[in-house]
Coordinates of C-alpha atoms in Angstrom, one line a residue:
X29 CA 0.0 0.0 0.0
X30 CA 1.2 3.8 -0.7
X31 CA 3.0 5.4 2.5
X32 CA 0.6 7.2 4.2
X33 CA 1.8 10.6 4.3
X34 CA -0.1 11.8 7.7
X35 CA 1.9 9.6 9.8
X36 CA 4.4 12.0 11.9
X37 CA 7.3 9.2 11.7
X38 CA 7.1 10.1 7.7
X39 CA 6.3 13.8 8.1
X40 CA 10.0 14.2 10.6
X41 CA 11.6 11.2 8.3
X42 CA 11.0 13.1 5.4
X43 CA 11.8 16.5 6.5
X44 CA 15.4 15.4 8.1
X45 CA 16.1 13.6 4.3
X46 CA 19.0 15.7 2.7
X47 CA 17.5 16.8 -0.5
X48 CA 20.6 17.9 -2.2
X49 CA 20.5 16.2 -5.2
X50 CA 17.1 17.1 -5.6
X51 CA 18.4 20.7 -5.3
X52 CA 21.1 20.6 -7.5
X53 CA 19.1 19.0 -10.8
X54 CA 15.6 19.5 -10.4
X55 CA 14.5 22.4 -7.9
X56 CA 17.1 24.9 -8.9
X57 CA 15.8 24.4 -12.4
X58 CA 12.5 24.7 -11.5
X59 CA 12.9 27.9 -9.6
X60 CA 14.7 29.3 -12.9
X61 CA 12.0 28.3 -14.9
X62 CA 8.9 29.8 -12.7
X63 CA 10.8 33.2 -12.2
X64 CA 11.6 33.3 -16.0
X65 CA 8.3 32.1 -17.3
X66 CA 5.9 33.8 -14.8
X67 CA 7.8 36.9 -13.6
X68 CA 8.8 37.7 -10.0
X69 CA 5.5 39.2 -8.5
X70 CA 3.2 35.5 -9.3
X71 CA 1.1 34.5 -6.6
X72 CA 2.4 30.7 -6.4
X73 CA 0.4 27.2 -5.4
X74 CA 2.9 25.2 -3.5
X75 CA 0.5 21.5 -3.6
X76 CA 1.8 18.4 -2.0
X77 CA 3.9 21.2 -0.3
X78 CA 5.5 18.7 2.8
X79 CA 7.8 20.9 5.1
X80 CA 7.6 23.7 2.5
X81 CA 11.1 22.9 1.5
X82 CA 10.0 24.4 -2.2
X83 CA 7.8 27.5 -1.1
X84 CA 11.1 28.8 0.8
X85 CA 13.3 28.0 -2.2
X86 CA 10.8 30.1 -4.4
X87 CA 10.8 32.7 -2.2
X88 CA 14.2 32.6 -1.6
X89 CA 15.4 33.1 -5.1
X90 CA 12.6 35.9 -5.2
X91 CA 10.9 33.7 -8.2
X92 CA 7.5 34.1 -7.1
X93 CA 5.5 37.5 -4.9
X94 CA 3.1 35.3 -2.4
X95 CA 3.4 31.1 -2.0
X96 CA 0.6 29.4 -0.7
X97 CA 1.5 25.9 0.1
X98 CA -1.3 23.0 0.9
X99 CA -0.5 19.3 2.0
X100 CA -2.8 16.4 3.7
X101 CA -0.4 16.2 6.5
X102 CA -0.9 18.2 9.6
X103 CA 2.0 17.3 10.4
X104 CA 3.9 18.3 7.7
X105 CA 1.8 22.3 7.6
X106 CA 3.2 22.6 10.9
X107 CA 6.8 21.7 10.1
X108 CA 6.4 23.8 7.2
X109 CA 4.8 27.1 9.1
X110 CA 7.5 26.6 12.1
X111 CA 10.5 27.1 9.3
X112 CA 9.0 29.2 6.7
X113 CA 8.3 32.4 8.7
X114 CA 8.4 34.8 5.5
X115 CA 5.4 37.0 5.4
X116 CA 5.0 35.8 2.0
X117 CA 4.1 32.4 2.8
X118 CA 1.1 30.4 4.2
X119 CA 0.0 26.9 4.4
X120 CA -2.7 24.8 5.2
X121 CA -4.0 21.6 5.2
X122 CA -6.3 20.3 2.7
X123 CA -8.1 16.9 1.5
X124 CA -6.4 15.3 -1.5
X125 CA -7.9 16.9 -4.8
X126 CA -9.2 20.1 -3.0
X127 CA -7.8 23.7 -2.6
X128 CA -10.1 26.2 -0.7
X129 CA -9.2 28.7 -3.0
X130 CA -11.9 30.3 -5.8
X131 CA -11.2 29.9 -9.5
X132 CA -8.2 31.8 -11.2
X133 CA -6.8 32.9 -8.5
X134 CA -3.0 31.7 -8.8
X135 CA -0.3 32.3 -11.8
X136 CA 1.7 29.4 -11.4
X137 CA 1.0 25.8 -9.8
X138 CA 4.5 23.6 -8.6
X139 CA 3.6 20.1 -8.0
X140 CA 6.9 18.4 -6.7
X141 CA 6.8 14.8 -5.9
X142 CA 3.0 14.1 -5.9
X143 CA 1.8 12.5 -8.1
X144 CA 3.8 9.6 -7.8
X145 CA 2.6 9.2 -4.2
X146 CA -1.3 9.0 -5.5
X147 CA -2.4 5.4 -5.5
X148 CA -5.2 5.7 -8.2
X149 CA -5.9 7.0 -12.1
X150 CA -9.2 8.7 -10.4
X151 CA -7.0 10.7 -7.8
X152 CA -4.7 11.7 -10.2
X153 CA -7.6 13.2 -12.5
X154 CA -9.5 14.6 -9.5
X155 CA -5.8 16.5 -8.7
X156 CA -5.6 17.7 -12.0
X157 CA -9.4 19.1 -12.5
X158 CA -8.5 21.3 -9.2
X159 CA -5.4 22.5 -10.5
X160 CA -6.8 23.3 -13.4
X161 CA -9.5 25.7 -11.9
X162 CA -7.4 27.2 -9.8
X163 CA -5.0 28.2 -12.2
X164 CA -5.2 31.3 -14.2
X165 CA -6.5 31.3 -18.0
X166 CA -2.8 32.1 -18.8
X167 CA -0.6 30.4 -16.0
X168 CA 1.7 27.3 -15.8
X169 CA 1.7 24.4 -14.3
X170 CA 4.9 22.7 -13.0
X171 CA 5.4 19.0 -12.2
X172 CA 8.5 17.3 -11.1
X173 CA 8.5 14.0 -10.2
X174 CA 10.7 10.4 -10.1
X175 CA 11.4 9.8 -14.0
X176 CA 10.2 6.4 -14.7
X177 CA 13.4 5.6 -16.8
X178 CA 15.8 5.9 -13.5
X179 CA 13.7 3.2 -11.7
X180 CA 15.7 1.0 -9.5
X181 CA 18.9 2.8 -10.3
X182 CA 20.4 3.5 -7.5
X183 CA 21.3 7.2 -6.7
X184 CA 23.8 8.7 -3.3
X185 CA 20.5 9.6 -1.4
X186 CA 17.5 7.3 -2.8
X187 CA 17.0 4.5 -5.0
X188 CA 13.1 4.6 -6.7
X189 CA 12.3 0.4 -7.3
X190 CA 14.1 -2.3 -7.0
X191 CA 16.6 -3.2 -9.6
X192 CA 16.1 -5.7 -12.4
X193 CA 12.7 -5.3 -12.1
X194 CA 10.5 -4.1 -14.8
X195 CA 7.2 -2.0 -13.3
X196 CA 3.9 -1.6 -14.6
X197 CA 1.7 1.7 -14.5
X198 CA 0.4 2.2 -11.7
X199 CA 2.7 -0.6 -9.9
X200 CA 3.4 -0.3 -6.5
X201 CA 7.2 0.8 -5.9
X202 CA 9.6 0.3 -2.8
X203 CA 11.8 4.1 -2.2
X204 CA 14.8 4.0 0.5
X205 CA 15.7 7.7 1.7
X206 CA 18.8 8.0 3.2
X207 CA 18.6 10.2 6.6
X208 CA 21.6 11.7 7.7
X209 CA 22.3 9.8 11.0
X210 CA 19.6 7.8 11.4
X211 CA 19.5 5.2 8.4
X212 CA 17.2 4.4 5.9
X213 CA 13.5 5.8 5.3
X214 CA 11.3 2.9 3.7
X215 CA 8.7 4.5 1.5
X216 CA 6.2 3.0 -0.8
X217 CA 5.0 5.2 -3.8
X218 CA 3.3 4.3 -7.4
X219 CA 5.1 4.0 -10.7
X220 CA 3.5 6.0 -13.1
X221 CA 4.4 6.0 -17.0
X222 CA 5.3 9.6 -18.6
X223 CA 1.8 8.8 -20.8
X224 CA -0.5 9.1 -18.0
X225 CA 0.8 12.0 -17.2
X226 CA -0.4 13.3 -20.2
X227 CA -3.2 11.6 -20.4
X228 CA -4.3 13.0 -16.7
X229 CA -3.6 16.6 -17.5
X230 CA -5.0 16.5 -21.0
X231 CA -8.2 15.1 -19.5
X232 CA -8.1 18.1 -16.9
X233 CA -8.1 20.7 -19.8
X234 CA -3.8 20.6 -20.3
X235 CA -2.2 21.4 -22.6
X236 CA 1.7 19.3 -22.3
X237 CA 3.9 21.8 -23.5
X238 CA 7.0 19.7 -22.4
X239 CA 8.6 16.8 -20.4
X240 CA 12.2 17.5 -19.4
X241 CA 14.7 14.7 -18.5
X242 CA 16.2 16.1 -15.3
X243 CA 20.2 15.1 -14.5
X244 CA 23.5 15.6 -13.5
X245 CA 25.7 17.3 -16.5
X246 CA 29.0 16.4 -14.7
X247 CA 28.8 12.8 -12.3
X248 CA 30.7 15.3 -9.6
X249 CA 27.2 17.2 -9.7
X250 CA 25.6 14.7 -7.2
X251 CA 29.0 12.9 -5.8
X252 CA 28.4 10.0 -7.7
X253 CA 31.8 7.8 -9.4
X254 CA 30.0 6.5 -12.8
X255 CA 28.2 8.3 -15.1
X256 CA 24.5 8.6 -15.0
X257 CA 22.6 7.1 -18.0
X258 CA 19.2 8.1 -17.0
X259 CA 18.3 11.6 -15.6
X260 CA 16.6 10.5 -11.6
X261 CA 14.1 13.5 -12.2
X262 CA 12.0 15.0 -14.7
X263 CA 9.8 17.7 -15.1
X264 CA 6.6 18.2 -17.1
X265 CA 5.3 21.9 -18.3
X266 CA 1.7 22.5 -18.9
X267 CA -0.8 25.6 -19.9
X268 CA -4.4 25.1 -20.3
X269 CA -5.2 24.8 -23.6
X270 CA -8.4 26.9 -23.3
X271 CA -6.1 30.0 -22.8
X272 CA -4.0 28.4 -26.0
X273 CA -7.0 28.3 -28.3
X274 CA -8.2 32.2 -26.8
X275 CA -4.6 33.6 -27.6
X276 CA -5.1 32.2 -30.8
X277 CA -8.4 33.9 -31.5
X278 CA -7.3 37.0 -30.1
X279 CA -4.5 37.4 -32.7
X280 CA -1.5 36.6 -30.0
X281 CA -0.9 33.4 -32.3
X282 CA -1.2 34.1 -36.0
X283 CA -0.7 30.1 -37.2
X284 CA -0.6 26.5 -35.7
X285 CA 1.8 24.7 -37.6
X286 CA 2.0 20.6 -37.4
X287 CA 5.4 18.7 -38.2
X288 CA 6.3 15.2 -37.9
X289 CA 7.0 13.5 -34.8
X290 CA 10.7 11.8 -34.3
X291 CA 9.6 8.6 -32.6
X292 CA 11.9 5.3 -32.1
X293 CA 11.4 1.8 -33.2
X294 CA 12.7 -1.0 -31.1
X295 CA 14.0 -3.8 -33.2
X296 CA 14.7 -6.0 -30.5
X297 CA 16.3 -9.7 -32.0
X298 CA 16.5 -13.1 -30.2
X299 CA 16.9 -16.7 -31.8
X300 CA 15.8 -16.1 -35.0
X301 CA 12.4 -14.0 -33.9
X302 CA 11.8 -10.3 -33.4
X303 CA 9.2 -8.5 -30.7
X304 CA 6.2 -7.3 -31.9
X305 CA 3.6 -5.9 -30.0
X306 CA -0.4 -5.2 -30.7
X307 CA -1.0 -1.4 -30.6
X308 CA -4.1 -0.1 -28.4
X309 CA -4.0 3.5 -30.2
X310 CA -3.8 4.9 -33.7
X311 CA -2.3 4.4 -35.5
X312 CA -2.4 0.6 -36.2
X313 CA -5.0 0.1 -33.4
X314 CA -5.4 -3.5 -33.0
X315 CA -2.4 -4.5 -35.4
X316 CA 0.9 -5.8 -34.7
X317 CA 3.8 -3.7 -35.1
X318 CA 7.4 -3.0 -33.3
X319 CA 7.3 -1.8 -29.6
X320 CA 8.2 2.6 -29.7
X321 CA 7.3 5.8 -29.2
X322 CA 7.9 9.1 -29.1
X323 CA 11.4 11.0 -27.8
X324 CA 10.6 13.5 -25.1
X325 CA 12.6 16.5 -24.9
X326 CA 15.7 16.3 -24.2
X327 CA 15.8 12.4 -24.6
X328 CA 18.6 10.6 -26.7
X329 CA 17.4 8.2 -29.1
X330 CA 19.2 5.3 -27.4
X331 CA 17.4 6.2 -24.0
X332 CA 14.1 6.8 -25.6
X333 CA 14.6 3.1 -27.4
X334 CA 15.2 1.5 -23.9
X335 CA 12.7 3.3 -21.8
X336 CA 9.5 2.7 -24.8
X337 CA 10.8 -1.0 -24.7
X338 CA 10.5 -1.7 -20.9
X339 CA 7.3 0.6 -20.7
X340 CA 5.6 -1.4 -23.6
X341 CA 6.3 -4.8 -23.4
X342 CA 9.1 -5.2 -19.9
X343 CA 11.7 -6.1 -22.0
X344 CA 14.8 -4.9 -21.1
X345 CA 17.7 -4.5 -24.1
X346 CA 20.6 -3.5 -25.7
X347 CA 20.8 -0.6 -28.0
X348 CA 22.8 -1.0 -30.6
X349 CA 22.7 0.7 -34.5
X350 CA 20.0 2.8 -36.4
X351 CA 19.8 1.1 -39.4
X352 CA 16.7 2.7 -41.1
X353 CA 13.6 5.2 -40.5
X354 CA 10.2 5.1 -41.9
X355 CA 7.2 7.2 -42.1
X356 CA 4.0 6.3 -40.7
X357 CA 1.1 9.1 -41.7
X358 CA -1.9 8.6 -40.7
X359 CA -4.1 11.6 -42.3
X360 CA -7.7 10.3 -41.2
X361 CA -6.2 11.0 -37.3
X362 CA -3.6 13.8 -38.6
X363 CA -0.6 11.9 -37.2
X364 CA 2.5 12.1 -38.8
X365 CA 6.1 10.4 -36.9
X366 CA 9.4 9.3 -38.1
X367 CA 10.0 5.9 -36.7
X368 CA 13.8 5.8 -35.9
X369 CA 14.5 2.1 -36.3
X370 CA 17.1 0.9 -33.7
X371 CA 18.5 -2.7 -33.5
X372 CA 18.6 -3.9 -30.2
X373 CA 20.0 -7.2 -28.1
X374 CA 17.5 -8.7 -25.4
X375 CA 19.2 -8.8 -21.7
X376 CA 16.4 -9.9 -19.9
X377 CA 12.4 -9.6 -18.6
X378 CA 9.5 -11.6 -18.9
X379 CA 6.8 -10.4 -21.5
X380 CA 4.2 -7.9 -19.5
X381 CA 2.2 -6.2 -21.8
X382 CA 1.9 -2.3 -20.5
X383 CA 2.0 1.5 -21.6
X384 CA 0.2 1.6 -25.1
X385 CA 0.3 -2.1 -25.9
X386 CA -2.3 -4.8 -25.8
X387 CA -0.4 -7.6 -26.1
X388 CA 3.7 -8.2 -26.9
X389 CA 5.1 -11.4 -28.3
X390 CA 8.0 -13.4 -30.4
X391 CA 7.9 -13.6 -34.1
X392 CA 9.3 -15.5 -36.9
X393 CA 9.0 -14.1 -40.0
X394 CA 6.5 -17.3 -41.1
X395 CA 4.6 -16.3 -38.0
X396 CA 4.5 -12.8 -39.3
X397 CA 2.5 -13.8 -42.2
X398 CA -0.9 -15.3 -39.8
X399 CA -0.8 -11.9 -37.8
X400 CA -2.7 -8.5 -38.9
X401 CA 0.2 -6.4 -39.2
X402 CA 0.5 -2.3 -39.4
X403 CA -0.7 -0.9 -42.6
X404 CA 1.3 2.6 -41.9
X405 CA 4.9 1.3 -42.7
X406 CA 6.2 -2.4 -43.7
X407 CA 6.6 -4.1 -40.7
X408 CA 7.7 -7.0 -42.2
X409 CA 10.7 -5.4 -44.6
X410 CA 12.1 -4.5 -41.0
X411 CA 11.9 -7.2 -39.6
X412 CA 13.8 -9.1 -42.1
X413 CA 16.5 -6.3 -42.2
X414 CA 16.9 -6.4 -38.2
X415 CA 17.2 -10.2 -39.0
X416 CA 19.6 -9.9 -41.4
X417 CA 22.0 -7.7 -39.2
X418 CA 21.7 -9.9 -36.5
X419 CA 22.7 -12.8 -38.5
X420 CA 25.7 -10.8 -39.8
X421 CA 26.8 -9.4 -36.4
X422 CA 27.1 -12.9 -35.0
X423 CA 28.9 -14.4 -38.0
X424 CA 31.4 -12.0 -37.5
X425 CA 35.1 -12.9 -36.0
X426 CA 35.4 -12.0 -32.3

């Protein structure tokens, strides 16, 4: 079950947990982001605030006029009004998916570390709706969270999941936080994929302007001694798109212009078969075609091949060479990507069907031809080119 966050063992566990690398590569960004986008004199919602450990950072840095922060914690309000005496700042406790505030009334909405402690799809829309009136026509919603990618990699103050282990949306998730001079806080929290996140807001009246990988540029960043692969952190931008489609009217926007989507293709090869899956969305619903999806901002291809693959079908690879891209229009649903075909190497993981995929399974090319296939691209041309290279790789001299 998800930690209950009103039990004052977590409130004081939480509070004492150094947050430093949580400073350095998410909430300093965050902070320069809110000041630049909303200006200095915004009237800031602080929700899921804890100890108000963000409210005082965006006062701090002057990136926000007024914070109100709002958690389900007693506990944690009181921590938070103890240690945030700024004039600026007031919190108060609230019931999950409620803010006692009247519509429009704040410029900019941070959500750090919430939604991945909400146990349910219909708490997560219910948080969203409220957001969404409470924000201005023209303000900006904030989320930082876990990125799902980094799950069960460890990192110097946390590890998110347990390693080897591929997790399903909504899957329950073991967290260790380590508390200077006291050990290890146990927390249980929900992995969520990037797509419900999207989903969520867009249902709420969002608008996903971006989702940032957020990570170390330099290992020395956050003391660790290898590099780091996958950014622990990410953040997710959002305007309501009922303020987008007034600007537009209004003349602020004089065109909407569409362009093709880069999107991966994961080619993954082993004995002789290749991976499909059977898509749930368009294009291709309810045909077969190669597990993908689309590259966030900020998102190498490599990563973006690795982290569609476990999200799709819990398979867990090795990237190796592009080795051709395709165009898949659909013009009935006005869809346009470039799938960026990447060969890959299984490792390891069981097939678990998740993300945007009804069903995953191995393929022979002979088994290709009983299957309803995409009609969008010629799923079976790469499949018999992924083949190929495989064959050749392994025929090669060590």
């Amino acid at each position: 079950m998800t930690t209950s966050w009103t039990t004052p063992a977590v409130s004081a566990g939480f509070d004492a947990y150094d947050d430093y690398v949580e400073t350095r590569l998410a909430y300093t960004p965050l902070v320069n982001d809110l000041r630049t986008t909303c200006g200095r004199e915004a009237i800031v919602l602080d929700y899921g605030c804890g100890s108000g450990k963000v409210s005082r950072r965006l006062l701090d840095a002057e990136a926000a006029a007024q914070v109100v922060g709002v958690d389900i914690s007693t506990d944690m309000i009181t921590l938070a009004q103890v240690q945030s005496p700024q004039p600026a700042a007031r919190f108060h406790t609230i019931d999950s998916g409620h803010v006692p505030y009247p519509d429009d009334t704040f410029d900019a909405v941070v959500c750090c570390f919430v939604f991945i402690n909400v146990p349910t799809r219909e708490e997560l829309r219910a948080i969203a709706r409220e957001l969404a009136r409470v924000l201005t026509p023209t303000g900006t919603l904030f989320i930082v969270d876990s990125n799902p990618a980094a799950t069960g990699i460890p990192f110097p103050t946390f590890r998110s999941g347990e390693p080897g282990r591929c997790y399903r949306d909504g899957d329950e998730r073991r967290v260790s936080l380590q508390i200077p001079g006291t050990g290890v806080l146990e927390l249980v929290d929900r992995h969520w994929f990037i797509s419900t996140y999207e989903a969520v807001l867009n249902e709420a009246g969002f608008t996903v302007d971006q989702v940032t990988d957020r990570g170390a540029q330099s290992v020395e960043d956050v003391g660790m001694q290898s590099p780091i692969d996958h950014p622990p952190f990410m953040q997710i931008t959002a305007h309501l798109a009922a303020a987008s489609e007034s600007a537009i009217g209004a003349g602020q926007m004089t065109c909407r212009r569409s362009y093709p989507k880069p999107a991966t293709l994961a080619a993954v090869v082993w004995e002789g078969r290749v991976l499909l899956i059977r898509r749930a969305h368009m294009p291709d619903a309810g045909r077969w075609a190669f597990p993908g999806g689309k590259i966030e901002l900020g998102e190498t291809l490599t990563v973006a091949t690795v982290r569609e693959l476990a999200e799709e079908t819990g398979v867990h690879a090795t990237p190796g060479d592009v080795f051709d891209a395709v165009d898949v229009i659909d013009a009935d649903h006005d869809l346009h990507y470039v799938l960026i075909a990447v060969l890959c190497r299984w490792e390891r993981g069981e097939l678990v069907s998740g993300d945007d995929a009804l069903e995953a399974a191995w393929f022979t090319l002979e088994d290709m031809d009983a299957i309803p296939v995409a009609q969008t691209f010629d799923v079976r041309a790469i499949a018999e080119t992924a083949l190929e290279l495989e064959r050749e790789q392994q025929e090669r001299p060590k």
